Coordinates of C-alpha atoms and ligand atoms in Angstrom, one line a residue:
Chain A
X1 CA -221.8 94.5 54.5
X2 CA -220.9 94.2 58.2
X3 CA -223.3 93.2 60.8
X4 CA -222.3 92.9 64.5
X5 CA -225.0 91.6 66.8
X6 CA -224.9 91.6 70.6
X7 CA -221.1 91.2 70.8
X8 CA -219.6 90.7 74.3
X9 CA -216.0 90.3 74.9
X10 CA -214.2 89.9 78.3
X11 CA -210.7 89.5 79.4
X12 CA -210.9 87.4 82.6
X13 CA -213.3 89.4 84.8
X14 CA -212.9 92.7 82.7
X15 CA -215.8 93.2 80.3
X16 CA -214.3 95.1 77.4
X17 CA -217.2 95.1 75.0
X18 CA -220.8 95.0 76.2
X19 CA -223.7 94.2 73.9
X20 CA -222.1 95.9 70.8
X21 CA -224.5 96.2 67.8
X22 CA -223.1 97.7 64.6
X23 CA -224.2 97.7 61.0
X24 CA -222.0 99.0 58.1
X25 CA -223.3 99.2 54.7
X26 CA -221.3 98.5 51.5
X27 CA -219.1 101.3 50.6
X28 CA -219.6 103.2 53.8
X29 CA -216.8 104.6 56.1
X30 CA -217.3 104.4 59.8
X31 CA -215.0 106.2 62.2
X32 CA -214.7 105.1 65.7
X33 CA -213.5 107.4 68.5
X34 CA -213.3 107.2 72.2
X35 CA -211.0 107.4 75.1
X36 CA -208.1 105.0 75.7
X37 CA -209.2 101.6 77.0
X38 CA -212.8 102.2 75.7
X39 CA -212.5 98.9 73.6
X40 CA -212.0 100.4 70.0
X41 CA -209.1 98.1 69.2
X42 CA -210.8 95.1 70.8
X43 CA -213.8 95.8 68.5
X44 CA -211.7 95.9 65.4
X45 CA -209.9 92.7 66.4
X46 CA -213.3 91.0 67.0
X47 CA -214.2 91.9 63.4
X48 CA -211.3 89.7 62.1
X49 CA -211.5 87.3 65.0
X50 CA -208.1 88.1 66.3
X51 CA -210.1 88.2 69.5
X52 CA -212.9 85.9 70.0
X53 CA -216.1 87.3 71.6
X54 CA -217.9 85.2 74.2
X55 CA -221.3 86.2 72.9
X56 CA -223.0 87.5 69.8
X57 CA -222.4 87.0 66.1
X58 CA -220.8 88.8 63.2
X59 CA -221.6 88.7 59.5
X60 CA -219.5 90.0 56.7
X61 CA -221.1 89.9 53.4
X62 CA -222.5 86.4 53.1
X63 CA -220.5 84.8 56.0
X64 CA -221.7 84.6 59.5
X65 CA -219.9 83.3 62.7
X66 CA -222.0 82.8 65.8
X67 CA -219.7 83.0 68.8
X68 CA -222.2 81.1 71.1
X69 CA -221.3 78.0 69.1
X70 CA -218.1 76.3 68.6
X71 CA -216.0 77.8 65.8
X72 CA -213.5 75.8 63.8
X73 CA -210.1 77.2 62.7
X74 CA -211.1 76.8 59.2
X75 CA -214.1 79.1 59.8
X76 CA -211.8 81.7 61.5
X77 CA -209.3 81.6 58.5
X78 CA -211.9 81.9 55.8
X79 CA -213.8 84.6 57.8
X80 CA -210.6 86.6 58.3
X81 CA -209.9 86.7 54.6
X82 CA -212.7 89.0 54.1
X83 CA -211.0 91.8 56.1
X84 CA -207.7 93.6 55.7
X85 CA -206.2 95.1 58.8
X86 CA -203.9 98.1 59.2
X87 CA -202.1 98.3 62.5
X88 CA -201.1 101.3 64.6
X89 CA -197.4 100.1 64.5
X90 CA -197.5 98.8 60.9
X91 CA -196.2 95.3 61.8
X92 CA -194.6 95.0 58.4
X93 CA -192.6 91.8 57.9
X94 CA -188.9 93.1 58.4
X95 CA -187.3 90.3 56.6
X96 CA -189.3 91.0 53.4
X97 CA -189.0 93.8 51.1
X98 CA -191.9 96.3 50.5
X99 CA -193.1 94.2 47.5
X100 CA -192.6 90.8 49.2
X101 CA -194.7 92.2 52.1
X102 CA -197.5 92.9 49.7
X103 CA -197.1 89.6 47.7
X104 CA -197.2 87.4 50.8
X105 CA -201.0 87.1 51.3
X106 CA -201.7 86.5 47.6
X107 CA -198.8 84.0 47.2
X108 CA -198.9 82.1 50.5
X109 CA -202.6 82.3 51.4
X110 CA -204.4 82.6 48.1
X111 CA -202.0 80.5 46.1
X112 CA -201.6 83.2 43.3
X113 CA -198.5 82.6 41.2
X114 CA -195.5 84.8 41.9
X115 CA -195.5 86.6 38.6
X116 CA -199.2 87.7 38.9
X117 CA -198.8 88.5 42.5
X118 CA -195.8 90.7 41.8
X119 CA -197.7 92.6 39.1
X120 CA -200.6 93.1 41.4
X121 CA -198.2 94.2 44.3
X122 CA -196.6 96.7 42.0
X123 CA -200.0 98.3 41.1
X124 CA -200.9 98.4 44.8
X125 CA -197.6 100.0 45.7
X126 CA -198.0 102.6 42.9
X127 CA -201.4 103.3 44.2
X128 CA -200.0 104.2 47.6
X129 CA -197.3 106.3 46.0
X130 CA -194.4 103.8 46.6
X131 CA -193.4 102.8 43.1
X132 CA -189.8 103.8 43.9
X133 CA -189.7 101.7 47.0
X134 CA -190.6 98.4 45.7
X135 CA -187.4 96.5 46.6
X136 CA -186.6 98.4 49.8
X137 CA -186.7 96.7 53.3
X138 CA -189.2 98.2 55.9
X139 CA -186.3 99.7 58.0
X140 CA -185.2 101.8 55.1
X141 CA -188.6 103.4 54.9
X142 CA -190.1 106.3 56.8
X143 CA -193.1 105.6 59.2
X144 CA -195.5 107.1 56.6
X145 CA -194.1 105.0 53.9
X146 CA -194.1 101.9 56.1
X147 CA -197.8 102.5 56.9
X148 CA -198.6 102.9 53.2
X149 CA -197.0 99.4 52.6
X150 CA -199.1 98.2 55.4
X151 CA -202.3 99.5 53.6
X152 CA -201.1 97.9 50.3
X153 CA -200.4 94.6 52.1
X154 CA -203.9 94.5 53.6
X155 CA -205.5 95.4 50.3
X156 CA -203.6 92.6 48.4
X157 CA -205.9 89.9 49.6
X158 CA -208.9 91.7 48.1
X159 CA -210.7 92.3 51.5
X160 CA -214.3 93.2 51.4
X161 CA -213.8 95.4 54.4
X162 CA -210.6 97.4 55.5
X163 CA -210.0 97.8 59.2
X164 CA -207.7 100.6 60.5
X165 CA -206.5 100.8 64.0
X166 CA -205.1 104.3 64.7
X167 CA -203.1 104.1 61.4
X168 CA -201.5 107.5 62.0
X169 CA -201.0 107.8 65.7
X170 CA -197.5 106.5 65.7
X171 CA -196.3 108.8 63.0
X172 CA -194.6 112.1 63.1
X173 CA -197.1 114.9 62.4
X174 CA -195.6 115.8 59.0
X175 CA -196.1 112.1 57.8
X176 CA -199.8 111.9 58.9
X177 CA -201.1 113.7 55.7
X178 CA -199.7 111.1 53.2
X179 CA -201.4 108.2 55.0
X180 CA -204.7 109.9 55.4
X181 CA -204.6 110.8 51.6
X182 CA -204.3 107.2 50.7
X183 CA -207.1 106.3 53.1
X184 CA -209.3 109.0 51.5
X185 CA -208.6 107.8 48.1
X186 CA -209.8 104.2 49.2
X187 CA -212.9 105.7 50.6
X188 CA -213.6 107.5 47.5
X189 CA -213.3 104.3 45.5
X190 CA -216.1 102.8 47.4
X191 CA -214.3 100.7 49.9
X192 CA -216.1 99.6 53.1
X193 CA -213.9 100.9 55.9
X194 CA -213.9 100.9 59.7
X195 CA -211.4 103.3 61.1
X196 CA -210.3 104.0 64.6
X197 CA -208.8 107.5 64.6
X198 CA -208.7 110.8 66.4
X199 CA -208.0 112.8 63.1
X200 CA -211.0 114.9 63.3
X201 CA -210.6 116.5 60.0
X202 CA -210.4 113.2 58.3
X203 CA -213.5 111.9 60.1
X204 CA -215.5 115.0 59.1
X205 CA -214.5 114.8 55.5
X206 CA -214.5 111.1 54.9
X207 CA -216.8 109.4 57.5
X208 CA -220.2 108.4 56.7
X209 CA -220.9 107.7 60.3
X210 CA -219.0 108.5 63.6
X211 CA -219.3 106.2 66.6
X212 CA -218.3 107.3 70.0
X213 CA -217.3 104.5 72.4
X214 CA -216.8 104.5 76.2
X215 CA -216.2 101.7 78.6
X216 CA -217.0 99.0 76.1
X217 CA -220.2 100.5 74.9
X218 CA -221.4 102.5 71.9
X219 CA -222.6 105.7 73.6
X220 CA -223.4 107.8 70.5
X221 CA -223.4 107.5 66.8
X222 CA -224.4 109.7 63.9
X223 CA -223.2 111.8 60.9
X224 CA -219.9 113.4 61.7
X225 CA -221.4 116.9 61.8
X226 CA -223.9 115.8 64.3
X227 CA -221.6 114.0 66.6
X228 CA -218.9 116.6 66.5
X229 CA -220.9 119.8 66.4
X230 CA -223.9 118.8 68.3
X231 CA -223.1 115.8 70.5
X232 CA -226.2 114.6 72.5
X233 CA -224.4 112.8 75.3
X234 CA -222.6 114.4 78.1
X235 CA -219.7 111.9 77.8
X236 CA -219.2 112.6 74.1
X237 CA -219.1 116.3 74.8
X238 CA -216.4 115.8 77.6
X239 CA -214.3 113.6 75.3
X240 CA -214.6 116.2 72.4
X241 CA -213.6 118.9 74.7
X242 CA -210.7 117.0 75.8
X243 CA -209.2 116.1 72.4
X244 CA -209.9 119.6 71.0
X245 CA -207.9 121.3 73.6
Chain B
X1 CA -135.2 74.0 84.3
X2 CA -136.4 76.5 81.7
X3 CA -133.8 75.3 79.2
X4 CA -134.7 71.8 79.9
X5 CA -138.3 72.4 79.2
X6 CA -137.5 74.2 76.0
X7 CA -135.1 71.8 74.6
X8 CA -137.3 68.8 75.6
X9 CA -140.3 70.3 74.1
X10 CA -138.7 71.4 70.7
X11 CA -136.2 68.8 70.4
X12 CA -135.6 67.3 66.9
X13 CA -137.3 64.2 68.2
X14 CA -140.4 65.9 69.2
X15 CA -140.7 67.9 66.1
X16 CA -140.7 64.7 64.3
X17 CA -143.4 63.3 66.4
X18 CA -145.4 66.5 65.9
X19 CA -145.0 66.1 62.1
X20 CA -145.8 62.5 62.0
X21 CA -148.9 62.8 64.2
X22 CA -150.4 65.7 62.3
X23 CA -151.7 63.7 59.4
X24 CA -153.4 61.0 61.4
X25 CA -155.0 63.7 63.6
X26 CA -156.1 65.7 60.6
X27 CA -157.7 62.5 59.2
X28 CA -159.5 62.1 62.4
X29 CA -160.8 65.6 62.0
X30 CA -161.8 65.2 58.5
X31 CA -163.4 61.7 58.6
X32 CA -164.9 61.8 62.0
X33 CA -164.9 65.1 64.1
X34 CA -166.3 67.3 61.4
X35 CA -168.9 64.7 59.9
X36 CA -170.0 63.9 63.5
X37 CA -170.4 67.5 64.4
X38 CA -172.2 68.5 61.1
X39 CA -174.6 65.5 61.0
X40 CA -175.4 65.6 64.7
X41 CA -175.9 69.4 64.6
X42 CA -178.3 69.3 61.6
X43 CA -180.4 66.5 63.0
X44 CA -180.2 68.2 66.4
X45 CA -181.6 71.5 65.0
X46 CA -184.5 69.6 63.3
X47 CA -185.4 68.0 66.6
X48 CA -185.1 71.4 68.2
X49 CA -187.3 73.2 66.0
X50 CA -190.0 70.4 66.3
X51 CA -189.5 70.4 70.1
X52 CA -189.7 74.1 70.4
X53 CA -192.9 74.3 68.3
X54 CA -194.3 71.5 70.5
X55 CA -193.5 73.6 73.6
X56 CA -195.3 76.7 72.5
X57 CA -198.1 74.9 70.6
X58 CA -200.5 75.2 73.5
X59 CA -201.4 71.4 72.8
X60 CA -200.9 69.9 76.3
X61 CA -199.7 66.4 75.3
X62 CA -197.1 67.9 72.8
X63 CA -195.7 70.4 75.2
X64 CA -195.5 68.0 78.0
X65 CA -193.6 65.5 75.9
X66 CA -191.2 68.2 74.9
X67 CA -190.8 69.3 78.4
X68 CA -189.9 65.8 79.7
X69 CA -187.4 65.2 76.8
X70 CA -185.6 68.6 77.4
X71 CA -185.6 67.9 81.1
X72 CA -184.0 64.4 80.8
X73 CA -181.4 65.4 78.4
X74 CA -180.4 68.5 80.2
X75 CA -180.5 66.7 83.6
X76 CA -178.1 64.0 82.5
X77 CA -174.4 64.1 81.5
X78 CA -173.5 63.8 77.8
X79 CA -171.1 61.1 78.5
X80 CA -173.8 59.0 80.2
X81 CA -176.2 59.5 77.3
X82 CA -173.4 58.3 75.0
X83 CA -172.9 55.3 77.1
X84 CA -176.5 54.4 77.4
X85 CA -177.1 54.7 73.6
X86 CA -174.0 52.8 72.6
X87 CA -173.2 50.2 75.3
X88 CA -176.7 50.1 77.0
X89 CA -178.9 49.7 74.0
X90 CA -176.3 47.7 72.3
X91 CA -176.4 45.1 75.1
X92 CA -180.2 44.5 74.8
X93 CA -179.8 41.8 72.2
X94 CA -181.9 43.7 69.7
X95 CA -180.1 43.9 66.4
X96 CA -181.8 47.3 65.5
X97 CA -180.4 48.9 68.6
X98 CA -176.7 47.6 68.1
X99 CA -175.2 50.8 66.5
X100 CA -171.9 51.3 64.9
X101 CA -169.9 53.8 67.1
X102 CA -170.4 56.5 64.7
X103 CA -174.1 56.0 64.5
X104 CA -174.4 55.8 68.3
X105 CA -172.4 59.0 68.7
X106 CA -174.7 60.7 66.0
X107 CA -177.9 59.6 67.9
X108 CA -176.6 60.8 71.3
X109 CA -175.1 64.1 70.1
X110 CA -178.2 64.9 68.0
X111 CA -180.6 64.2 71.0
X112 CA -178.4 66.3 73.2
X113 CA -178.1 69.1 70.8
X114 CA -181.9 68.9 70.1
X115 CA -182.7 69.5 73.7
X116 CA -180.4 72.4 74.4
X117 CA -181.1 74.2 71.0
X118 CA -184.8 73.8 71.4
X119 CA -184.6 76.0 74.4
X120 CA -182.7 78.6 72.4
X121 CA -185.2 78.3 69.5
X122 CA -188.1 78.6 71.8
X123 CA -186.8 81.8 73.4
X124 CA -186.1 83.2 69.9
X125 CA -189.7 82.5 68.8
X126 CA -191.0 84.0 71.9
X127 CA -188.9 87.2 71.5
X128 CA -190.6 88.0 68.2
X129 CA -193.0 90.8 68.5
X130 CA -196.6 89.5 68.8
X131 CA -197.7 92.1 66.2
X132 CA -195.9 89.7 63.6
X133 CA -198.2 86.8 64.4
X134 CA -201.2 89.3 64.2
X135 CA -200.1 90.7 60.9
X136 CA -199.7 87.3 59.4
X137 CA -203.0 86.1 60.8
X138 CA -204.7 89.2 59.5
X139 CA -203.8 88.3 55.9
X140 CA -205.2 85.0 56.3
X141 CA -202.2 82.8 57.2
X142 CA -202.7 79.6 59.3
X143 CA -200.6 79.0 62.4
X144 CA -198.1 76.9 60.5
X145 CA -197.9 79.3 57.7
X146 CA -197.2 82.2 60.0
X147 CA -194.6 80.1 61.7
X148 CA -192.8 79.1 58.6
X149 CA -192.9 82.3 56.6
X150 CA -192.9 85.0 59.2
X151 CA -191.9 83.8 62.7
X152 CA -189.1 81.2 62.2
X153 CA -187.0 83.4 59.7
X154 CA -186.9 86.1 62.2
X155 CA -186.3 83.7 65.2
X156 CA -183.5 82.2 63.2
X157 CA -181.7 85.5 63.2
X158 CA -182.1 85.9 66.9
X159 CA -181.0 82.4 67.6
X160 CA -177.8 82.3 65.3
X161 CA -175.3 83.7 67.9
X162 CA -176.3 81.2 70.7
X163 CA -176.8 78.4 68.2
X164 CA -173.2 79.1 66.8
X165 CA -172.0 78.7 70.3
X166 CA -173.6 75.4 70.6
X167 CA -172.1 74.3 67.3
X168 CA -168.7 75.3 68.5
X169 CA -169.4 73.6 71.8
X170 CA -170.3 70.4 69.9
X171 CA -167.1 70.3 68.0
X172 CA -165.3 70.0 71.2
X173 CA -167.7 67.6 72.8
X174 CA -167.3 65.1 69.9
X175 CA -164.0 64.3 71.8
X176 CA -166.2 62.4 74.1
X177 CA -167.0 59.9 71.3
X178 CA -163.4 58.6 71.8
X179 CA -164.9 56.7 74.7
X180 CA -167.2 54.7 72.4
X181 CA -164.4 53.9 69.9
X182 CA -165.1 56.6 67.3
X183 CA -161.7 57.3 65.7
X184 CA -162.2 61.0 65.8
X185 CA -159.3 63.2 66.4
X186 CA -159.0 62.8 70.1
X187 CA -159.0 59.1 70.0
X188 CA -156.3 59.4 67.3
X189 CA -154.3 61.5 69.6
X190 CA -154.7 58.8 72.4
X191 CA -153.5 56.1 70.1
X192 CA -150.5 58.2 69.1
X193 CA -149.6 58.9 72.8
X194 CA -149.8 55.1 73.5
X195 CA -146.9 54.5 71.3
X196 CA -144.8 57.7 71.6
X197 CA -145.3 58.3 75.5
X198 CA -145.5 62.1 74.8
X199 CA -148.9 63.0 76.2
X200 CA -148.2 66.7 76.7
X201 CA -146.9 67.2 73.2
X202 CA -149.6 65.4 71.4
X203 CA -152.5 66.5 73.5
X204 CA -151.5 70.1 73.1
X205 CA -151.3 69.5 69.4
X206 CA -154.8 68.2 69.4
X207 CA -155.9 71.3 71.5
X208 CA -154.3 73.4 69.0
X209 CA -156.2 71.8 66.2
X210 CA -159.6 72.3 68.1
X211 CA -158.7 75.7 68.7
X212 CA -158.0 76.5 65.0
X213 CA -161.3 74.8 64.0
X214 CA -163.2 76.9 66.6
X215 CA -161.5 80.1 65.5
X216 CA -162.4 79.6 61.9
X217 CA -166.0 78.8 62.9
X218 CA -166.2 81.9 64.9
X219 CA -165.2 83.9 61.9
X220 CA -167.9 82.3 59.9
X221 CA -170.4 83.0 62.7
X222 CA -169.6 86.7 62.4
X223 CA -170.2 86.6 58.7
X224 CA -173.5 84.9 59.0
X225 CA -174.6 87.4 61.6
X226 CA -173.8 90.3 59.3
X227 CA -175.7 88.8 56.5
X228 CA -178.8 88.0 58.7
X229 CA -178.7 91.5 60.0
X230 CA -179.1 93.2 56.7
X231 CA -182.7 93.9 57.2
X232 CA -182.4 95.3 60.6
X233 CA -181.6 98.9 61.5
X234 CA -178.2 99.2 63.1
Ligands
ATP301 N1 -205.1 90.8 75.6 C1 -205.7 91.5 76.7 N2 -205.7 91.0 77.9 C2 -206.4 91.6 78.9 N3 -206.9 92.8 78.9 C3 -206.8 93.4 77.6 C4 -206.3 92.8 76.4 N4 -206.3 93.6 75.4 C5 -207.0 94.7 75.8 N5 -207.3 94.6 77.2 C6 -208.0 95.6 77.9 O1 -209.2 95.9 77.3 C7 -209.6 97.3 77.4 C8 -209.9 97.9 76.0 O2 -208.6 97.7 75.3 P1 -208.6 98.3 73.9 O3 -207.3 98.1 73.4 O4 -209.7 97.8 73.1 O5 -208.8 99.9 74.1 P2 -208.8 101.1 73.0 O6 -210.0 101.8 73.0 O7 -208.2 100.6 71.7 O8 -207.6 102.0 73.7 P3 -206.4 102.9 73.1 O9 -207.1 104.1 72.5 O10 -205.6 103.0 74.2 O11 -205.9 102.1 72.0 C9 -208.4 97.9 78.2 O12 -208.7 98.0 79.5 C10 -207.2 96.9 78.0 O13 -206.5 97.0 79.2
MG302 MG1 -206.4 100.9 70.6

């Protein structure tokens, strides 16, 4: 489903991603872990071309972009529609109600009529457990509820891949569970997901593969049990010790 | 002295002048001051949005053009702009550039408002969290779609207070149109003074009318702000 080849991204002189190769099969969940500044967010943002790598290519499903060539805006937009992104800080549209947030993609981008979009948005909000909050503005929702709207919004454009950037790390501890539950449900439905998170329990129970990144490189990858219980690399061990303290 | 001032100000004669002048002044307000303000402001805001978007577009030609326009308007007096549009262009001998006083005033005030308001709108757009651009891009919106659906509505809320101030300022600045023969309220006041020789009385009356208009506008401004703030945590 996803194939990243030789992706290199730099900001000025700072090389943030170095020769990243990543394959994700359809229906699989990949969890990315790693210290702050290791390039996890940048990697996700490259996947929907919020950042443009200098080198390499990315394919999602049938579509490929080769970053060594010139890419048109149209290509970027059409490529981006294949991914749904969930942000650490939710980034809901504050001037829209919950359902309007979810309807925005289908109506404005896909040209779906309002009635059909509303019906679909209602279903999505029901799915994330927010049937009661359809007409409420984001500021009237808890962080966990906002993030669930964020997930529904991302799902509304029928993405082939869902990207999550630390979706629970801005949440109060008691609200983390409800968001992870929704994500777990999506994984069980067979969604292809790339998730940056430090929720080890989630990673262990949901991930098909765990990737450890450091300084812009993929240092180690494998089944969650292997990476968490028997890490091969010294840097992975150090990192796991640090977050398990 | 005090008695004199008092009696001279509110003498029966003066009260009559006040009464007689009120209707012509009101007519100046309704047929020129308010239309001139409203039309110029609306056109000015349209110019301002386009200028602000040009400025932040990242397209060099557009942002340079916007910069030059703003710089010229902000660097020259409104009165001079008014004279250039009306007397200057009118004197070129090109019929299309010979404006009626009202039209000339609308052009000058719109261009002036456009430049100042574009800076307000630009700052408001830049104040919107960059996560909003990212979120709208991530659901596949183009630059213009993001701007229209997500960024500008939020920027509008931020820019309402400063733009209301510009609007109130414009009401008062329309008095400058008296110099190019627009019969707005202040010109009416001048005409009345020319016959009654009571400048203090009539100009204070005109000032009072400006003040009432601005007072009402500031109440409306408050209402709009409350309405726009409904989706924001207080
Ligand atoms: N727009 C940018 N301009 C310049 N440098 C940037 C930019 N975005 C990220 N960086 C730098 O790139 C590096 C990787 O950042 P990134 O956000 O991908 O890390 P991360 O692994 O997501 O970290 P965290 O766990 O703190 O979220 C950091 O050194 C960061 O300072
Ligand atoms: Mg990050």
